[in-house]
């Protein structure tokens, strides 16, 4: 039927496929085995419904030590909500039309960064990157401002960004991608040059981070704690997804060593990464029915 997306859906857990009996065709993978259905329900692969009337979602705060998760959403009625471990929390301080960012953080129509109770973490915020977060509760977020500047917020306090030029894009934690394609932190430490795009960071409980990138020359790379790791088998033109995973031009999901986890993949959701055990889960949409 015209207008209906009948591409198959699946969930991968540590490289093995899991069935998705409760997920209707046309759903979009969000995070772990969560999907957003065409009729605006948020559900997992077995069909457990976490919410209805969901228009958009932010990034999940996931605590790898105990499994707790928090997700901000925008609703089809132009409202907002926060789901914590499947339970809805009140959002008395968040105005209608706000955009979910991460955990219970929202970006308001008047460019304030606030949490669900209305605590203001920043004003004049135009865009945000991905939050760097650890299980101690510390968080770091790079932002761009409405005055074309940049900033970094650490646990609600603004940090100086002396090494970041105007026009840079926040990536993760205090990392930015500059207009001249350098990946730098807020103090100007250069992690890489010739960077075109970046994937999502894998960050473990020991503070190690892994980031896949694509380069301006059409190649790919992986950074681990600022050091470049060798790549084997990943074709040029691949898109970084998460950690050292890439989506190739011929729709294979593979790691930097060329191990192919799946073929026929069109869309990849956000990975649930439990670094305490090394387990990972991701929702997928294939390019076939």
mmCIF file of C-alpha atoms in Angstrom:
data_model
loop_
_atom_site.group_PDB
_atom_site.id
_atom_site.type_symbol
_atom_site.label_atom_id
_atom_site.label_comp_id
_atom_site.label_asym_id
_atom_site.label_seq_id
_atom_site.Cartn_x
_atom_site.Cartn_y
_atom_site.Cartn_z
ATOM 1 C CA UNK A 1 0.000 0.000 0.000
ATOM 2 C CA UNK A 2 1.367 3.398 -0.938
ATOM 3 C CA UNK A 3 2.656 5.417 1.992
ATOM 4 C CA UNK A 4 3.083 2.427 4.300
ATOM 5 C CA UNK A 5 6.606 1.464 5.361
ATOM 6 C CA UNK A 6 6.635 -2.330 5.434
ATOM 7 C CA UNK A 7 10.347 -2.761 5.970
ATOM 8 C CA UNK A 8 11.135 -5.458 8.490
ATOM 9 C CA UNK A 9 12.141 -4.604 12.059
ATOM 10 C CA UNK A 10 14.473 -6.435 14.378
ATOM 11 C CA UNK A 11 16.481 -6.137 17.569
ATOM 12 C CA UNK A 12 20.086 -7.210 17.946
ATOM 13 C CA UNK A 13 21.478 -8.250 21.311
ATOM 14 C CA UNK A 14 25.235 -8.837 21.487
ATOM 15 C CA UNK A 15 25.227 -9.731 17.801
ATOM 16 C CA UNK A 16 22.217 -12.077 17.910
ATOM 17 C CA UNK A 17 18.799 -11.227 16.504
ATOM 18 C CA UNK A 18 15.761 -11.123 18.802
ATOM 19 C CA UNK A 19 12.172 -11.421 17.621
ATOM 20 C CA UNK A 20 9.930 -8.336 17.543
ATOM 21 C CA UNK A 21 6.430 -9.849 17.696
ATOM 22 C CA UNK A 22 4.868 -6.769 19.238
ATOM 23 C CA UNK A 23 6.216 -4.119 16.844
ATOM 24 C CA UNK A 24 4.056 -3.090 13.871
ATOM 25 C CA UNK A 25 5.440 -2.365 10.416
ATOM 26 C CA UNK A 26 6.515 1.218 9.879
ATOM 27 C CA UNK A 27 7.856 1.681 13.403
ATOM 28 C CA UNK A 28 11.114 3.539 14.024
ATOM 29 C CA UNK A 29 13.847 2.166 16.308
ATOM 30 C CA UNK A 30 14.542 4.594 19.170
ATOM 31 C CA UNK A 31 16.835 3.046 21.780
ATOM 32 C CA UNK A 32 17.618 -0.489 22.900
ATOM 33 C CA UNK A 33 14.501 -2.507 21.876
ATOM 34 C CA UNK A 34 12.169 0.517 22.011
ATOM 35 C CA UNK A 35 10.276 1.620 18.908
ATOM 36 C CA UNK A 36 7.986 4.523 18.032
ATOM 37 C CA UNK A 37 5.013 3.197 16.098
ATOM 38 C CA UNK A 38 3.135 4.926 13.248
ATOM 39 C CA UNK A 39 0.231 5.532 15.656
ATOM 40 C CA UNK A 40 2.557 7.266 18.132
ATOM 41 C CA UNK A 41 2.975 4.568 20.758
ATOM 42 C CA UNK A 42 6.302 3.938 22.431
ATOM 43 C CA UNK A 43 6.778 0.214 22.907
ATOM 44 C CA UNK A 44 9.394 -2.484 23.240
ATOM 45 C CA UNK A 45 9.995 -5.465 20.995
ATOM 46 C CA UNK A 46 7.415 -7.651 22.755
ATOM 47 C CA UNK A 47 4.706 -4.996 22.501
ATOM 48 C CA UNK A 48 4.823 -3.565 26.020
ATOM 49 C CA UNK A 49 3.530 -0.006 25.678
ATOM 50 C CA UNK A 50 5.480 2.638 27.576
ATOM 51 C CA UNK A 51 3.430 5.563 26.310
ATOM 52 C CA UNK A 52 0.911 6.725 23.719
ATOM 53 C CA UNK A 53 0.473 10.023 21.905
ATOM 54 C CA UNK A 54 4.265 10.328 21.561
ATOM 55 C CA UNK A 55 5.446 12.648 18.780
ATOM 56 C CA UNK A 56 9.201 12.762 19.450
ATOM 57 C CA UNK A 57 11.732 11.554 22.006
ATOM 58 C CA UNK A 58 15.011 12.832 23.412
ATOM 59 C CA UNK A 59 18.096 10.845 24.324
ATOM 60 C CA UNK A 60 17.844 8.366 27.168
ATOM 61 C CA UNK A 61 19.732 8.709 30.431
ATOM 62 C CA UNK A 62 20.719 5.138 31.244
ATOM 63 C CA UNK A 63 22.426 4.108 34.459
ATOM 64 C CA UNK A 64 24.545 1.064 33.677
ATOM 65 C CA UNK A 65 24.990 0.216 37.355
ATOM 66 C CA UNK A 66 21.316 -0.388 38.123
ATOM 67 C CA UNK A 67 19.462 -0.278 34.791
ATOM 68 C CA UNK A 68 17.401 2.845 35.532
ATOM 69 C CA UNK A 69 16.391 4.887 32.490
ATOM 70 C CA UNK A 70 14.820 8.316 31.972
ATOM 71 C CA UNK A 71 13.381 9.610 28.700
ATOM 72 C CA UNK A 72 11.847 12.948 27.799
ATOM 73 C CA UNK A 73 9.149 13.055 25.137
ATOM 74 C CA UNK A 74 7.051 15.498 23.179
ATOM 75 C CA UNK A 75 3.406 14.574 22.730
ATOM 76 C CA UNK A 76 1.059 14.841 19.777
ATOM 77 C CA UNK A 77 -0.947 17.437 21.739
ATOM 78 C CA UNK A 78 2.099 19.753 21.846
ATOM 79 C CA UNK A 79 2.808 18.830 25.442
ATOM 80 C CA UNK A 80 5.783 17.131 27.064
ATOM 81 C CA UNK A 81 6.391 14.243 29.399
ATOM 82 C CA UNK A 82 9.101 12.282 31.176
ATOM 83 C CA UNK A 83 9.132 8.496 31.519
ATOM 84 C CA UNK A 84 11.226 6.939 34.289
ATOM 85 C CA UNK A 85 11.511 3.162 34.192
ATOM 86 C CA UNK A 86 8.135 3.067 32.452
ATOM 87 C CA UNK A 87 6.388 5.451 34.849
ATOM 88 C CA UNK A 88 5.328 8.954 33.876
ATOM 89 C CA UNK A 89 6.716 11.830 35.960
ATOM 90 C CA UNK A 90 5.101 15.273 36.203
ATOM 91 C CA UNK A 91 6.638 18.149 34.226
ATOM 92 C CA UNK A 92 5.250 21.243 35.975
ATOM 93 C CA UNK A 93 8.062 23.523 34.865
ATOM 94 C CA UNK A 94 8.190 22.726 31.136
ATOM 95 C CA UNK A 95 6.223 24.907 28.688
ATOM 96 C CA UNK A 96 4.369 23.492 25.702
ATOM 97 C CA UNK A 97 6.404 23.285 22.531
ATOM 98 C CA UNK A 98 9.631 22.379 24.338
ATOM 99 C CA UNK A 99 11.918 19.796 22.762
ATOM 100 C CA UNK A 100 13.190 16.804 24.752
ATOM 101 C CA UNK A 101 16.986 16.726 24.883
ATOM 102 C CA UNK A 102 18.225 14.087 27.330
ATOM 103 C CA UNK A 103 16.883 12.514 30.491
ATOM 104 C CA UNK A 104 14.349 15.067 31.815
ATOM 105 C CA UNK A 105 16.056 18.033 30.110
ATOM 106 C CA UNK A 106 14.182 20.140 27.568
ATOM 107 C CA UNK A 107 14.993 23.047 25.263
ATOM 108 C CA UNK A 108 12.186 25.573 25.507
ATOM 109 C CA UNK A 109 10.818 27.744 22.687
ATOM 110 C CA UNK A 110 12.582 30.736 24.286
ATOM 111 C CA UNK A 111 15.942 28.912 24.268
ATOM 112 C CA UNK A 112 16.224 27.922 27.901
ATOM 113 C CA UNK A 113 17.645 24.559 28.888
ATOM 114 C CA UNK A 114 15.536 23.277 31.788
ATOM 115 C CA UNK A 115 14.635 20.071 33.582
ATOM 116 C CA UNK A 116 11.144 18.739 34.203
ATOM 117 C CA UNK A 117 10.650 20.775 37.372
ATOM 118 C CA UNK A 118 11.657 24.016 35.663
ATOM 119 C CA UNK A 119 15.222 24.355 36.969
ATOM 120 C CA UNK A 120 17.069 26.473 34.410
ATOM 121 C CA UNK A 121 20.493 25.140 33.406
ATOM 122 C CA UNK A 122 21.129 27.723 30.704
ATOM 123 C CA UNK A 123 19.612 30.554 28.668
ATOM 124 C CA UNK A 124 20.247 31.589 25.083
ATOM 125 C CA UNK A 125 20.830 27.975 24.098
ATOM 126 C CA UNK A 126 20.317 27.287 20.384
ATOM 127 C CA UNK A 127 21.382 23.648 19.977
ATOM 128 C CA UNK A 128 22.857 20.920 22.157
ATOM 129 C CA UNK A 129 25.169 17.971 21.678
ATOM 130 C CA UNK A 130 25.013 14.592 23.391
ATOM 131 C CA UNK A 131 25.470 14.497 27.138
ATOM 132 C CA UNK A 132 28.533 12.919 28.683
ATOM 133 C CA UNK A 133 27.278 11.144 31.797
ATOM 134 C CA UNK A 134 28.629 8.799 34.435
ATOM 135 C CA UNK A 135 26.946 6.686 37.089
ATOM 136 C CA UNK A 136 28.043 9.102 39.809
ATOM 137 C CA UNK A 137 25.476 11.520 38.402
ATOM 138 C CA UNK A 138 27.946 13.920 36.774
ATOM 139 C CA UNK A 139 26.966 15.251 33.364
ATOM 140 C CA UNK A 140 28.636 17.442 30.737
ATOM 141 C CA UNK A 141 26.874 19.040 27.770
ATOM 142 C CA UNK A 142 28.167 21.142 24.902
ATOM 143 C CA UNK A 143 25.854 23.764 23.429
ATOM 144 C CA UNK A 144 25.686 26.479 20.828
ATOM 145 C CA UNK A 145 24.202 29.812 21.785
ATOM 146 C CA UNK A 146 21.793 32.140 20.062
ATOM 147 C CA UNK A 147 24.682 34.629 19.713
ATOM 148 C CA UNK A 148 26.644 32.121 17.554
ATOM 149 C CA UNK A 149 28.908 31.193 20.443
ATOM 150 C CA UNK A 150 29.509 27.899 22.217
ATOM 151 C CA UNK A 151 29.450 26.735 25.799
ATOM 152 C CA UNK A 152 29.852 23.728 28.067
ATOM 153 C CA UNK A 153 27.626 23.014 31.057
ATOM 154 C CA UNK A 154 28.937 20.695 33.770
ATOM 155 C CA UNK A 155 26.415 19.715 36.445
ATOM 156 C CA UNK A 156 24.608 22.981 35.812
ATOM 157 C CA UNK A 157 27.710 25.209 35.866
ATOM 158 C CA UNK A 158 29.099 26.879 32.753
ATOM 159 C CA UNK A 159 32.734 26.102 31.919
ATOM 160 C CA UNK A 160 34.975 28.308 29.764
ATOM 161 C CA UNK A 161 35.605 27.243 26.161
ATOM 162 C CA UNK A 162 38.766 29.161 25.243
ATOM 163 C CA UNK A 163 39.799 26.736 22.520
ATOM 164 C CA UNK A 164 36.530 26.434 20.591
ATOM 165 C CA UNK A 165 35.938 28.726 17.582
ATOM 166 C CA UNK A 166 32.551 30.204 16.745
ATOM 167 C CA UNK A 167 30.480 28.068 14.425
ATOM 168 C CA UNK A 168 31.608 24.805 16.023
ATOM 169 C CA UNK A 169 29.041 22.070 16.597
ATOM 170 C CA UNK A 170 28.710 20.285 19.951
ATOM 171 C CA UNK A 171 29.230 16.549 19.600
ATOM 172 C CA UNK A 172 29.416 14.865 23.008
ATOM 173 C CA UNK A 173 30.439 15.978 26.487
ATOM 174 C CA UNK A 174 32.793 18.937 25.870
ATOM 175 C CA UNK A 175 33.779 17.795 22.356
ATOM 176 C CA UNK A 176 33.075 19.990 19.348
ATOM 177 C CA UNK A 177 33.455 19.665 15.586
ATOM 178 C CA UNK A 178 34.958 22.889 14.242
ATOM 179 C CA UNK A 179 34.170 24.566 10.908
ATOM 180 C CA UNK A 180 37.590 23.409 9.654
ATOM 181 C CA UNK A 181 36.778 19.789 10.540
ATOM 182 C CA UNK A 182 38.812 19.357 13.714
ATOM 183 C CA UNK A 183 37.456 17.391 16.653
ATOM 184 C CA UNK A 184 38.435 19.296 19.801
ATOM 185 C CA UNK A 185 37.481 19.660 23.429
ATOM 186 C CA UNK A 186 36.579 22.875 25.205
ATOM 187 C CA UNK A 187 40.200 23.787 25.957
ATOM 188 C CA UNK A 188 41.262 23.315 22.328
ATOM 189 C CA UNK A 189 42.906 19.887 22.595
ATOM 190 C CA UNK A 190 42.697 18.396 19.102
ATOM 191 C CA UNK A 191 41.531 14.763 18.965
ATOM 192 C CA UNK A 192 41.420 14.537 15.193
ATOM 193 C CA UNK A 193 41.561 16.506 11.938
ATOM 194 C CA UNK A 194 39.738 16.045 8.661
ATOM 195 C CA UNK A 195 36.612 14.862 10.486
ATOM 196 C CA UNK A 196 33.369 15.091 8.513
ATOM 197 C CA UNK A 197 30.845 13.359 10.788
ATOM 198 C CA UNK A 198 30.822 11.441 14.064
ATOM 199 C CA UNK A 199 28.772 8.606 15.525
ATOM 200 C CA UNK A 200 27.619 8.125 19.096
ATOM 201 C CA UNK A 201 30.235 7.622 21.799
ATOM 202 C CA UNK A 202 30.617 4.451 23.810
ATOM 203 C CA UNK A 203 31.618 5.542 27.303
ATOM 204 C CA UNK A 204 32.353 2.988 29.986
ATOM 205 C CA UNK A 205 32.374 3.032 33.775
ATOM 206 C CA UNK A 206 36.155 3.434 33.833
ATOM 207 C CA UNK A 207 36.028 6.634 31.789
ATOM 208 C CA UNK A 208 37.157 5.108 28.488
ATOM 209 C CA UNK A 209 35.508 6.392 25.320
ATOM 210 C CA UNK A 210 35.280 5.091 21.764
ATOM 211 C CA UNK A 211 34.063 7.163 18.822
ATOM 212 C CA UNK A 212 33.666 6.313 15.155
ATOM 213 C CA UNK A 213 34.105 9.056 12.579
ATOM 214 C CA UNK A 214 33.968 9.635 8.854
ATOM 215 C CA UNK A 215 36.643 11.771 7.245
ATOM 216 C CA UNK A 216 36.579 14.533 4.675
ATOM 217 C CA UNK A 217 38.447 12.225 2.281
ATOM 218 C CA UNK A 218 35.618 9.671 2.357
ATOM 219 C CA UNK A 219 37.354 7.323 4.794
ATOM 220 C CA UNK A 220 36.512 6.246 8.334
ATOM 221 C CA UNK A 221 38.318 6.082 11.657
ATOM 222 C CA UNK A 222 37.900 5.126 15.295
ATOM 223 C CA UNK A 223 39.230 7.093 18.252
ATOM 224 C CA UNK A 224 39.778 5.393 21.613
ATOM 225 C CA UNK A 225 40.670 7.779 24.437
ATOM 226 C CA UNK A 226 42.127 10.106 21.817
ATOM 227 C CA UNK A 227 44.196 7.450 20.040
ATOM 228 C CA UNK A 228 43.428 6.228 16.545
ATOM 229 C CA UNK A 229 42.714 2.499 16.244
ATOM 230 C CA UNK A 230 43.417 0.463 13.104
ATOM 231 C CA UNK A 231 40.529 -0.156 10.698
ATOM 232 C CA UNK A 232 40.175 -3.386 8.742
ATOM 233 C CA UNK A 233 37.384 -4.152 6.334
ATOM 234 C CA UNK A 234 35.250 -1.021 6.693
ATOM 235 C CA UNK A 235 34.622 0.407 3.206
ATOM 236 C CA UNK A 236 34.880 4.081 2.336
ATOM 237 C CA UNK A 237 31.611 5.927 2.550
ATOM 238 C CA UNK A 238 30.474 4.061 5.667
ATOM 239 C CA UNK A 239 28.523 5.962 8.316
ATOM 240 C CA UNK A 240 29.655 5.849 11.966
ATOM 241 C CA UNK A 241 26.890 4.584 14.232
ATOM 242 C CA UNK A 242 28.174 3.935 17.771
ATOM 243 C CA UNK A 243 31.502 2.970 19.303
ATOM 244 C CA UNK A 244 33.422 1.298 16.447
ATOM 245 C CA UNK A 245 30.253 0.240 14.573
ATOM 246 C CA UNK A 246 29.560 1.507 11.064
ATOM 247 C CA UNK A 247 26.730 1.218 8.549
ATOM 248 C CA UNK A 248 28.275 0.489 5.168
ATOM 249 C CA UNK A 249 27.049 1.784 1.786
ATOM 250 C CA UNK A 250 25.729 -1.727 1.044
ATOM 251 C CA UNK A 251 23.731 -1.740 4.316
ATOM 252 C CA UNK A 252 25.881 -3.966 6.503
ATOM 253 C CA UNK A 253 26.395 -3.223 10.188
ATOM 254 C CA UNK A 254 30.024 -3.905 11.032
ATOM 255 C CA UNK A 255 32.747 -3.039 13.500
ATOM 256 C CA UNK A 256 36.187 -1.600 12.806
ATOM 257 C CA UNK A 257 37.727 -5.040 12.361
ATOM 258 C CA UNK A 258 35.324 -5.878 9.546
ATOM 259 C CA UNK A 259 33.063 -8.194 11.553
ATOM 260 C CA UNK A 260 29.629 -7.990 9.934
ATOM 261 C CA UNK A 261 26.828 -8.090 12.504
ATOM 262 C CA UNK A 262 23.971 -7.841 10.016
ATOM 263 C CA UNK A 263 23.105 -7.137 6.390
ATOM 264 C CA UNK A 264 20.252 -5.277 4.733
ATOM 265 C CA UNK A 265 20.130 -2.581 7.441
ATOM 266 C CA UNK A 266 18.522 0.762 6.577
ATOM 267 C CA UNK A 267 18.037 2.464 9.955
ATOM 268 C CA UNK A 268 19.819 1.949 13.285
ATOM 269 C CA UNK A 269 18.426 3.121 16.621
ATOM 270 C CA UNK A 270 20.425 4.239 19.629
ATOM 271 C CA UNK A 271 22.362 1.516 21.409
ATOM 272 C CA UNK A 272 21.710 0.510 24.993
ATOM 273 C CA UNK A 273 25.193 -0.029 26.281
ATOM 274 C CA UNK A 274 25.651 -1.823 29.604
ATOM 275 C CA UNK A 275 29.335 -1.415 30.202
ATOM 276 C CA UNK A 276 29.167 -3.233 33.516
ATOM 277 C CA UNK A 277 28.679 -6.473 31.578
ATOM 278 C CA UNK A 278 29.607 -5.558 28.007
ATOM 279 C CA UNK A 279 26.092 -6.299 26.744
ATOM 280 C CA UNK A 280 24.547 -4.125 24.045
ATOM 281 C CA UNK A 281 21.112 -3.912 22.423
ATOM 282 C CA UNK A 282 19.996 -1.979 19.336
ATOM 283 C CA UNK A 283 16.840 -1.754 17.257
ATOM 284 C CA UNK A 284 17.121 -2.022 13.487
ATOM 285 C CA UNK A 285 15.028 -1.405 10.395
ATOM 286 C CA UNK A 286 15.981 -3.417 7.315
ATOM 287 C CA UNK A 287 15.904 -2.310 3.696
ATOM 288 C CA UNK A 288 13.569 -5.151 2.711
ATOM 289 C CA UNK A 289 10.045 -6.206 3.601
#
